[in-house]
Amino acid sequence: ARIAGQLAGGKAGHERYPLGNDCVLYTLQEAENALAHWQATIGDSTDLQFIATATGTLINTLGARQQELYGKGSLVNKTPEISRFAGGLRQCLGACRIIYLVRDGLQVVASGYRLEWGSIETLSRNWKGLLELTREQMREHQEDYLELHYEELVQDPAKVLRRILLFCGHADDASAIVDKYCMQYGKTAFDVTRL
């Protein structure tokens, strides 16, 4: 219902996604079938590597179906804290790229505190812990790790997007993408406050 627009997706009014809040093109039945196959494959196994490999197959199956229906693209997950699972993702998927967009810790803590997500101490510890955990998990895989700074993205979005595209092996059309975004939302400059 949420994908069909019949139920609110929980995104704030200022958040904009050119493809909608959700962009899942495969059907619920296809997802359930893939999940049933995964469950049948792992059965009662307690072998963590076997389960991880089967999980990687599930992710890749649904990702390939999404790409087929969309007609192009790469499988990307932009969950804010997914980098803390970098080791597990690599265990499931093999070599995969991790991009970590780091925002100034003072800004993150101040924002979280205003939203009553926790104490300053807890929010600070969480911000630092996630950064340290991600760096530790990717220390041996620097070729698959890109750390970016949010403030740099705000200052020069085309430059940062160019780095991302090249890191992911895509053509550099960063300027065109940023220009299209600005045109689509009636902006003459990249307005990060509306992301």
PDB file of C-alpha atoms in Angstrom:
ATOM      1  CA  ALA A   1       0.000   0.000   0.000  1.00  0.00           C
ATOM      2  CA  ARG A   2       2.869   2.369   0.765  1.00  0.00           C
ATOM      3  CA  ILE A   3       4.573   1.673  -2.561  1.00  0.00           C
ATOM      4  CA  ALA A   4       1.280   2.263  -4.376  1.00  0.00           C
ATOM      5  CA  GLY A   5       0.889   5.610  -2.591  1.00  0.00           C
ATOM      6  CA  GLN A   6      -2.155   4.475  -0.599  1.00  0.00           C
ATOM      7  CA  LEU A   7      -0.336   4.738   2.715  1.00  0.00           C
ATOM      8  CA  ALA A   8       2.045   7.453   3.885  1.00  0.00           C
ATOM      9  CA  GLY A   9       5.676   6.415   3.698  1.00  0.00           C
ATOM     10  CA  GLY A  10       6.842   8.349   6.745  1.00  0.00           C
ATOM     11  CA  LYS A  11       9.064  10.760   4.836  1.00  0.00           C
ATOM     12  CA  ALA A  12       9.109  14.409   5.817  1.00  0.00           C
ATOM     13  CA  GLY A  13       7.426  16.858   3.474  1.00  0.00           C
ATOM     14  CA  HIS A  14      10.739  18.407   2.426  1.00  0.00           C
ATOM     15  CA  GLU A  15      12.314  15.078   1.423  1.00  0.00           C
ATOM     16  CA  ARG A  16      12.350  14.658  -2.329  1.00  0.00           C
ATOM     17  CA  TYR A  17      12.915  11.517  -4.334  1.00  0.00           C
ATOM     18  CA  PRO A  18      12.658  11.706  -8.127  1.00  0.00           C
ATOM     19  CA  LEU A  19      11.440   8.086  -8.199  1.00  0.00           C
ATOM     20  CA  GLY A  20       9.039   8.420  -5.284  1.00  0.00           C
ATOM     21  CA  ASN A  21       9.494   7.556  -1.625  1.00  0.00           C
ATOM     22  CA  ASP A  22       9.731   3.888  -2.498  1.00  0.00           C
ATOM     23  CA  CYS A  23      10.977   2.474  -5.741  1.00  0.00           C
ATOM     24  CA  VAL A  24      10.364  -1.253  -5.579  1.00  0.00           C
ATOM     25  CA  LEU A  25       9.183  -2.529  -8.938  1.00  0.00           C
ATOM     26  CA  TYR A  26       8.980  -6.267  -8.277  1.00  0.00           C
ATOM     27  CA  THR A  27       5.735  -7.573  -6.842  1.00  0.00           C
ATOM     28  CA  LEU A  28       5.059  -8.648  -3.299  1.00  0.00           C
ATOM     29  CA  GLN A  29       4.541 -12.170  -4.655  1.00  0.00           C
ATOM     30  CA  GLU A  30       7.982 -12.150  -6.298  1.00  0.00           C
ATOM     31  CA  ALA A  31       9.519 -11.026  -3.009  1.00  0.00           C
ATOM     32  CA  GLU A  32       7.651 -13.708  -1.064  1.00  0.00           C
ATOM     33  CA  ASN A  33       8.731 -16.373  -3.564  1.00  0.00           C
ATOM     34  CA  ALA A  34      12.377 -15.320  -3.277  1.00  0.00           C
ATOM     35  CA  LEU A  35      12.119 -15.326   0.507  1.00  0.00           C
ATOM     36  CA  ALA A  36      10.474 -18.774   0.520  1.00  0.00           C
ATOM     37  CA  HIS A  37      13.326 -20.082  -1.666  1.00  0.00           C
ATOM     38  CA  TRP A  38      15.852 -18.581   0.775  1.00  0.00           C
ATOM     39  CA  GLN A  39      14.080 -20.171   3.727  1.00  0.00           C
ATOM     40  CA  ALA A  40      13.919 -23.573   2.002  1.00  0.00           C
ATOM     41  CA  THR A  41      17.610 -23.298   1.114  1.00  0.00           C
ATOM     42  CA  ILE A  42      18.830 -22.574   4.624  1.00  0.00           C
ATOM     43  CA  GLY A  43      16.411 -24.963   6.286  1.00  0.00           C
ATOM     44  CA  ASP A  44      17.682 -25.728   9.790  1.00  0.00           C
ATOM     45  CA  SER A  45      21.283 -24.841   8.994  1.00  0.00           C
ATOM     46  CA  THR A  46      23.291 -23.115  11.693  1.00  0.00           C
ATOM     47  CA  ASP A  47      26.324 -22.634   9.427  1.00  0.00           C
ATOM     48  CA  LEU A  48      26.650 -18.842   9.394  1.00  0.00           C
ATOM     49  CA  GLN A  49      28.654 -18.725   6.150  1.00  0.00           C
ATOM     50  CA  PHE A  50      26.080 -20.924   4.390  1.00  0.00           C
ATOM     51  CA  ILE A  51      23.268 -18.659   5.626  1.00  0.00           C
ATOM     52  CA  ALA A  52      25.237 -15.558   4.590  1.00  0.00           C
ATOM     53  CA  THR A  53      25.790 -16.949   1.081  1.00  0.00           C
ATOM     54  CA  ALA A  54      22.087 -17.815   0.764  1.00  0.00           C
ATOM     55  CA  THR A  55      21.209 -14.321   1.968  1.00  0.00           C
ATOM     56  CA  GLY A  56      23.524 -12.833  -0.658  1.00  0.00           C
ATOM     57  CA  THR A  57      21.702 -14.882  -3.289  1.00  0.00           C
ATOM     58  CA  LEU A  58      18.356 -13.541  -2.020  1.00  0.00           C
ATOM     59  CA  ILE A  59      19.588  -9.947  -2.178  1.00  0.00           C
ATOM     60  CA  ASN A  60      21.075 -10.427  -5.642  1.00  0.00           C
ATOM     61  CA  THR A  61      17.932 -12.173  -6.932  1.00  0.00           C
ATOM     62  CA  LEU A  62      15.663  -9.321  -5.887  1.00  0.00           C
ATOM     63  CA  GLY A  63      18.243  -6.755  -6.993  1.00  0.00           C
ATOM     64  CA  ALA A  64      18.528  -8.331 -10.452  1.00  0.00           C
ATOM     65  CA  ARG A  65      14.728  -8.347 -10.775  1.00  0.00           C
ATOM     66  CA  GLN A  66      14.579  -4.679  -9.793  1.00  0.00           C
ATOM     67  CA  GLN A  67      17.267  -3.832 -12.360  1.00  0.00           C
ATOM     68  CA  GLU A  68      15.455  -5.844 -15.031  1.00  0.00           C
ATOM     69  CA  LEU A  69      12.183  -4.021 -14.400  1.00  0.00           C
ATOM     70  CA  TYR A  70      13.823  -0.617 -14.114  1.00  0.00           C
ATOM     71  CA  GLY A  71      15.935  -1.241 -17.194  1.00  0.00           C
ATOM     72  CA  LYS A  72      19.269  -0.159 -15.739  1.00  0.00           C
ATOM     73  CA  GLY A  73      21.121   0.805 -12.648  1.00  0.00           C
ATOM     74  CA  SER A  74      23.098  -0.522  -9.760  1.00  0.00           C
ATOM     75  CA  LEU A  75      21.846  -2.087  -6.576  1.00  0.00           C
ATOM     76  CA  VAL A  76      22.167   0.610  -3.895  1.00  0.00           C
ATOM     77  CA  ASN A  77      21.002   0.680  -0.308  1.00  0.00           C
ATOM     78  CA  LYS A  78      21.073   4.104   1.293  1.00  0.00           C
ATOM     79  CA  THR A  79      20.019   3.158   4.798  1.00  0.00           C
ATOM     80  CA  PRO A  80      21.825   5.718   6.989  1.00  0.00           C
ATOM     81  CA  GLU A  81      23.464   3.239   9.360  1.00  0.00           C
ATOM     82  CA  ILE A  82      24.047   0.369   6.925  1.00  0.00           C
ATOM     83  CA  SER A  83      27.798   0.925   7.098  1.00  0.00           C
ATOM     84  CA  ARG A  84      27.807  -0.712  10.529  1.00  0.00           C
ATOM     85  CA  PHE A  85      26.945  -3.943   8.706  1.00  0.00           C
ATOM     86  CA  ALA A  86      29.829  -3.606   6.229  1.00  0.00           C
ATOM     87  CA  GLY A  87      31.457  -6.835   7.418  1.00  0.00           C
ATOM     88  CA  GLY A  88      28.207  -8.796   7.213  1.00  0.00           C
ATOM     89  CA  LEU A  89      27.402  -7.334   3.810  1.00  0.00           C
ATOM     90  CA  ARG A  90      30.787  -8.448   2.512  1.00  0.00           C
ATOM     91  CA  GLN A  91      30.189 -11.883   4.018  1.00  0.00           C
ATOM     92  CA  CYS A  92      26.868 -12.149   2.141  1.00  0.00           C
ATOM     93  CA  LEU A  93      27.713 -10.383  -1.099  1.00  0.00           C
ATOM     94  CA  GLY A  94      31.464 -10.656  -1.427  1.00  0.00           C
ATOM     95  CA  ALA A  95      33.298  -7.515  -2.430  1.00  0.00           C
ATOM     96  CA  CYS A  96      30.877  -4.595  -2.341  1.00  0.00           C
ATOM     97  CA  ARG A  97      31.434  -0.893  -2.164  1.00  0.00           C
ATOM     98  CA  ILE A  98      30.634   1.060   0.979  1.00  0.00           C
ATOM     99  CA  ILE A  99      30.173   4.824   0.810  1.00  0.00           C
ATOM    100  CA  TYR A 100      29.976   6.558   4.150  1.00  0.00           C
ATOM    101  CA  LEU A 101      28.723  10.136   4.169  1.00  0.00           C
ATOM    102  CA  VAL A 102      29.967  11.673   7.413  1.00  0.00           C
ATOM    103  CA  ARG A 103      28.332  14.801   8.772  1.00  0.00           C
ATOM    104  CA  ASP A 104      29.981  17.055  11.315  1.00  0.00           C
ATOM    105  CA  GLY A 105      29.500  15.355  14.676  1.00  0.00           C
ATOM    106  CA  LEU A 106      28.466  18.547  16.450  1.00  0.00           C
ATOM    107  CA  GLN A 107      25.690  19.086  13.914  1.00  0.00           C
ATOM    108  CA  VAL A 108      24.502  15.476  14.183  1.00  0.00           C
ATOM    109  CA  VAL A 109      24.411  15.577  17.974  1.00  0.00           C
ATOM    110  CA  ALA A 110      22.654  18.959  18.059  1.00  0.00           C
ATOM    111  CA  SER A 111      20.026  17.759  15.582  1.00  0.00           C
ATOM    112  CA  GLY A 112      19.428  14.475  17.393  1.00  0.00           C
ATOM    113  CA  TYR A 113      19.214  16.239  20.727  1.00  0.00           C
ATOM    114  CA  ARG A 114      16.581  18.691  19.403  1.00  0.00           C
ATOM    115  CA  LEU A 115      14.591  15.692  18.138  1.00  0.00           C
ATOM    116  CA  GLU A 116      14.905  14.099  21.609  1.00  0.00           C
ATOM    117  CA  TRP A 117      16.679  11.015  20.239  1.00  0.00           C
ATOM    118  CA  GLY A 118      18.949  10.834  23.261  1.00  0.00           C
ATOM    119  CA  SER A 119      21.355  12.648  25.519  1.00  0.00           C
ATOM    120  CA  ILE A 120      24.310  14.571  24.160  1.00  0.00           C
ATOM    121  CA  GLU A 121      26.623  11.904  25.573  1.00  0.00           C
ATOM    122  CA  THR A 122      24.708   9.015  23.968  1.00  0.00           C
ATOM    123  CA  LEU A 123      24.372  10.752  20.610  1.00  0.00           C
ATOM    124  CA  SER A 124      28.082  11.656  20.631  1.00  0.00           C
ATOM    125  CA  ARG A 125      29.076   8.100  21.484  1.00  0.00           C
ATOM    126  CA  ASN A 126      26.806   6.720  18.741  1.00  0.00           C
ATOM    127  CA  TRP A 127      28.189   9.110  16.096  1.00  0.00           C
ATOM    128  CA  LYS A 128      31.791   8.303  16.982  1.00  0.00           C
ATOM    129  CA  GLY A 129      31.110   4.583  17.389  1.00  0.00           C
ATOM    130  CA  LEU A 130      29.509   4.210  13.964  1.00  0.00           C
ATOM    131  CA  LEU A 131      32.391   6.043  12.310  1.00  0.00           C
ATOM    132  CA  GLU A 132      35.023   3.958  14.106  1.00  0.00           C
ATOM    133  CA  LEU A 133      33.176   0.677  13.465  1.00  0.00           C
ATOM    134  CA  THR A 134      32.810   1.414   9.759  1.00  0.00           C
ATOM    135  CA  ARG A 135      36.456   2.377   9.382  1.00  0.00           C
ATOM    136  CA  GLU A 136      37.567  -0.742  11.270  1.00  0.00           C
ATOM    137  CA  GLN A 137      35.433  -3.088   9.159  1.00  0.00           C
ATOM    138  CA  MET A 138      36.712  -1.532   5.935  1.00  0.00           C
ATOM    139  CA  ARG A 139      40.368  -1.135   6.986  1.00  0.00           C
ATOM    140  CA  GLU A 140      41.410  -4.204   4.980  1.00  0.00           C
ATOM    141  CA  HIS A 141      39.197  -3.223   2.018  1.00  0.00           C
ATOM    142  CA  GLN A 142      40.152   0.382   1.283  1.00  0.00           C
ATOM    143  CA  GLU A 143      39.601  -0.145  -2.461  1.00  0.00           C
ATOM    144  CA  ASP A 144      35.891  -0.660  -1.705  1.00  0.00           C
ATOM    145  CA  TYR A 145      35.481   2.172   0.811  1.00  0.00           C
ATOM    146  CA  LEU A 146      34.773   5.838   0.135  1.00  0.00           C
ATOM    147  CA  GLU A 147      34.348   8.264   2.996  1.00  0.00           C
ATOM    148  CA  LEU A 148      32.818  11.613   2.128  1.00  0.00           C
ATOM    149  CA  HIS A 149      31.918  14.671   4.143  1.00  0.00           C
ATOM    150  CA  TYR A 150      28.402  16.060   4.059  1.00  0.00           C
ATOM    151  CA  GLU A 151      29.673  19.621   4.257  1.00  0.00           C
ATOM    152  CA  GLU A 152      31.705  19.078   1.084  1.00  0.00           C
ATOM    153  CA  LEU A 153      28.581  17.719  -0.633  1.00  0.00           C
ATOM    154  CA  VAL A 154      26.707  20.882   0.305  1.00  0.00           C
ATOM    155  CA  GLN A 155      29.528  23.100  -0.909  1.00  0.00           C
ATOM    156  CA  ASP A 156      30.167  21.341  -4.236  1.00  0.00           C
ATOM    157  CA  PRO A 157      27.617  18.615  -5.025  1.00  0.00           C
ATOM    158  CA  ALA A 158      28.891  17.946  -8.553  1.00  0.00           C
ATOM    159  CA  LYS A 159      32.439  17.382  -7.290  1.00  0.00           C
ATOM    160  CA  VAL A 160      31.303  14.902  -4.628  1.00  0.00           C
ATOM    161  CA  LEU A 161      28.894  13.141  -6.986  1.00  0.00           C
ATOM    162  CA  ARG A 162      31.725  12.822  -9.530  1.00  0.00           C
ATOM    163  CA  ARG A 163      33.820  11.001  -6.912  1.00  0.00           C
ATOM    164  CA  ILE A 164      30.903   8.672  -6.165  1.00  0.00           C
ATOM    165  CA  LEU A 165      30.221   7.893  -9.815  1.00  0.00           C
ATOM    166  CA  LEU A 166      33.876   7.163 -10.568  1.00  0.00           C
ATOM    167  CA  PHE A 167      34.202   5.062  -7.400  1.00  0.00           C
ATOM    168  CA  CYS A 168      31.216   2.984  -8.560  1.00  0.00           C
ATOM    169  CA  GLY A 169      32.600   2.625 -12.090  1.00  0.00           C
ATOM    170  CA  HIS A 170      30.019   4.851 -13.763  1.00  0.00           C
ATOM    171  CA  ALA A 171      30.464   7.592 -16.321  1.00  0.00           C
ATOM    172  CA  ASP A 172      31.065  11.071 -14.966  1.00  0.00           C
ATOM    173  CA  ASP A 173      27.855  12.955 -15.665  1.00  0.00           C
ATOM    174  CA  ALA A 174      27.703  14.541 -12.215  1.00  0.00           C
ATOM    175  CA  SER A 175      27.163  18.088 -13.454  1.00  0.00           C
ATOM    176  CA  ALA A 176      24.252  16.992 -15.647  1.00  0.00           C
ATOM    177  CA  ILE A 177      22.665  15.106 -12.740  1.00  0.00           C
ATOM    178  CA  VAL A 178      22.942  18.096 -10.389  1.00  0.00           C
ATOM    179  CA  ASP A 179      21.606  20.431 -13.111  1.00  0.00           C
ATOM    180  CA  LYS A 180      18.664  18.087 -13.732  1.00  0.00           C
ATOM    181  CA  TYR A 181      17.901  17.964 -10.015  1.00  0.00           C
ATOM    182  CA  CYS A 182      17.938  21.760  -9.804  1.00  0.00           C
ATOM    183  CA  MET A 183      15.705  22.074 -12.869  1.00  0.00           C
ATOM    184  CA  GLN A 184      13.292  19.427 -11.605  1.00  0.00           C
ATOM    185  CA  TYR A 185      12.771  21.231  -8.327  1.00  0.00           C
ATOM    186  CA  GLY A 186      12.857  24.775  -9.719  1.00  0.00           C
ATOM    187  CA  LYS A 187      16.101  25.686  -8.056  1.00  0.00           C
ATOM    188  CA  THR A 188      18.935  27.716  -9.467  1.00  0.00           C
ATOM    189  CA  ALA A 189      21.398  26.175  -7.028  1.00  0.00           C
ATOM    190  CA  PHE A 190      21.635  22.971  -5.106  1.00  0.00           C
ATOM    191  CA  ASP A 191      19.434  23.436  -2.049  1.00  0.00           C
ATOM    192  CA  VAL A 192      20.576  20.915   0.522  1.00  0.00           C
ATOM    193  CA  THR A 193      17.977  22.058   3.027  1.00  0.00           C
ATOM    194  CA  ARG A 194      15.330  20.459   0.811  1.00  0.00           C
ATOM    195  CA  LEU A 195      16.932  17.004   0.611  1.00  0.00           C
TER     196      LEU A 195
END
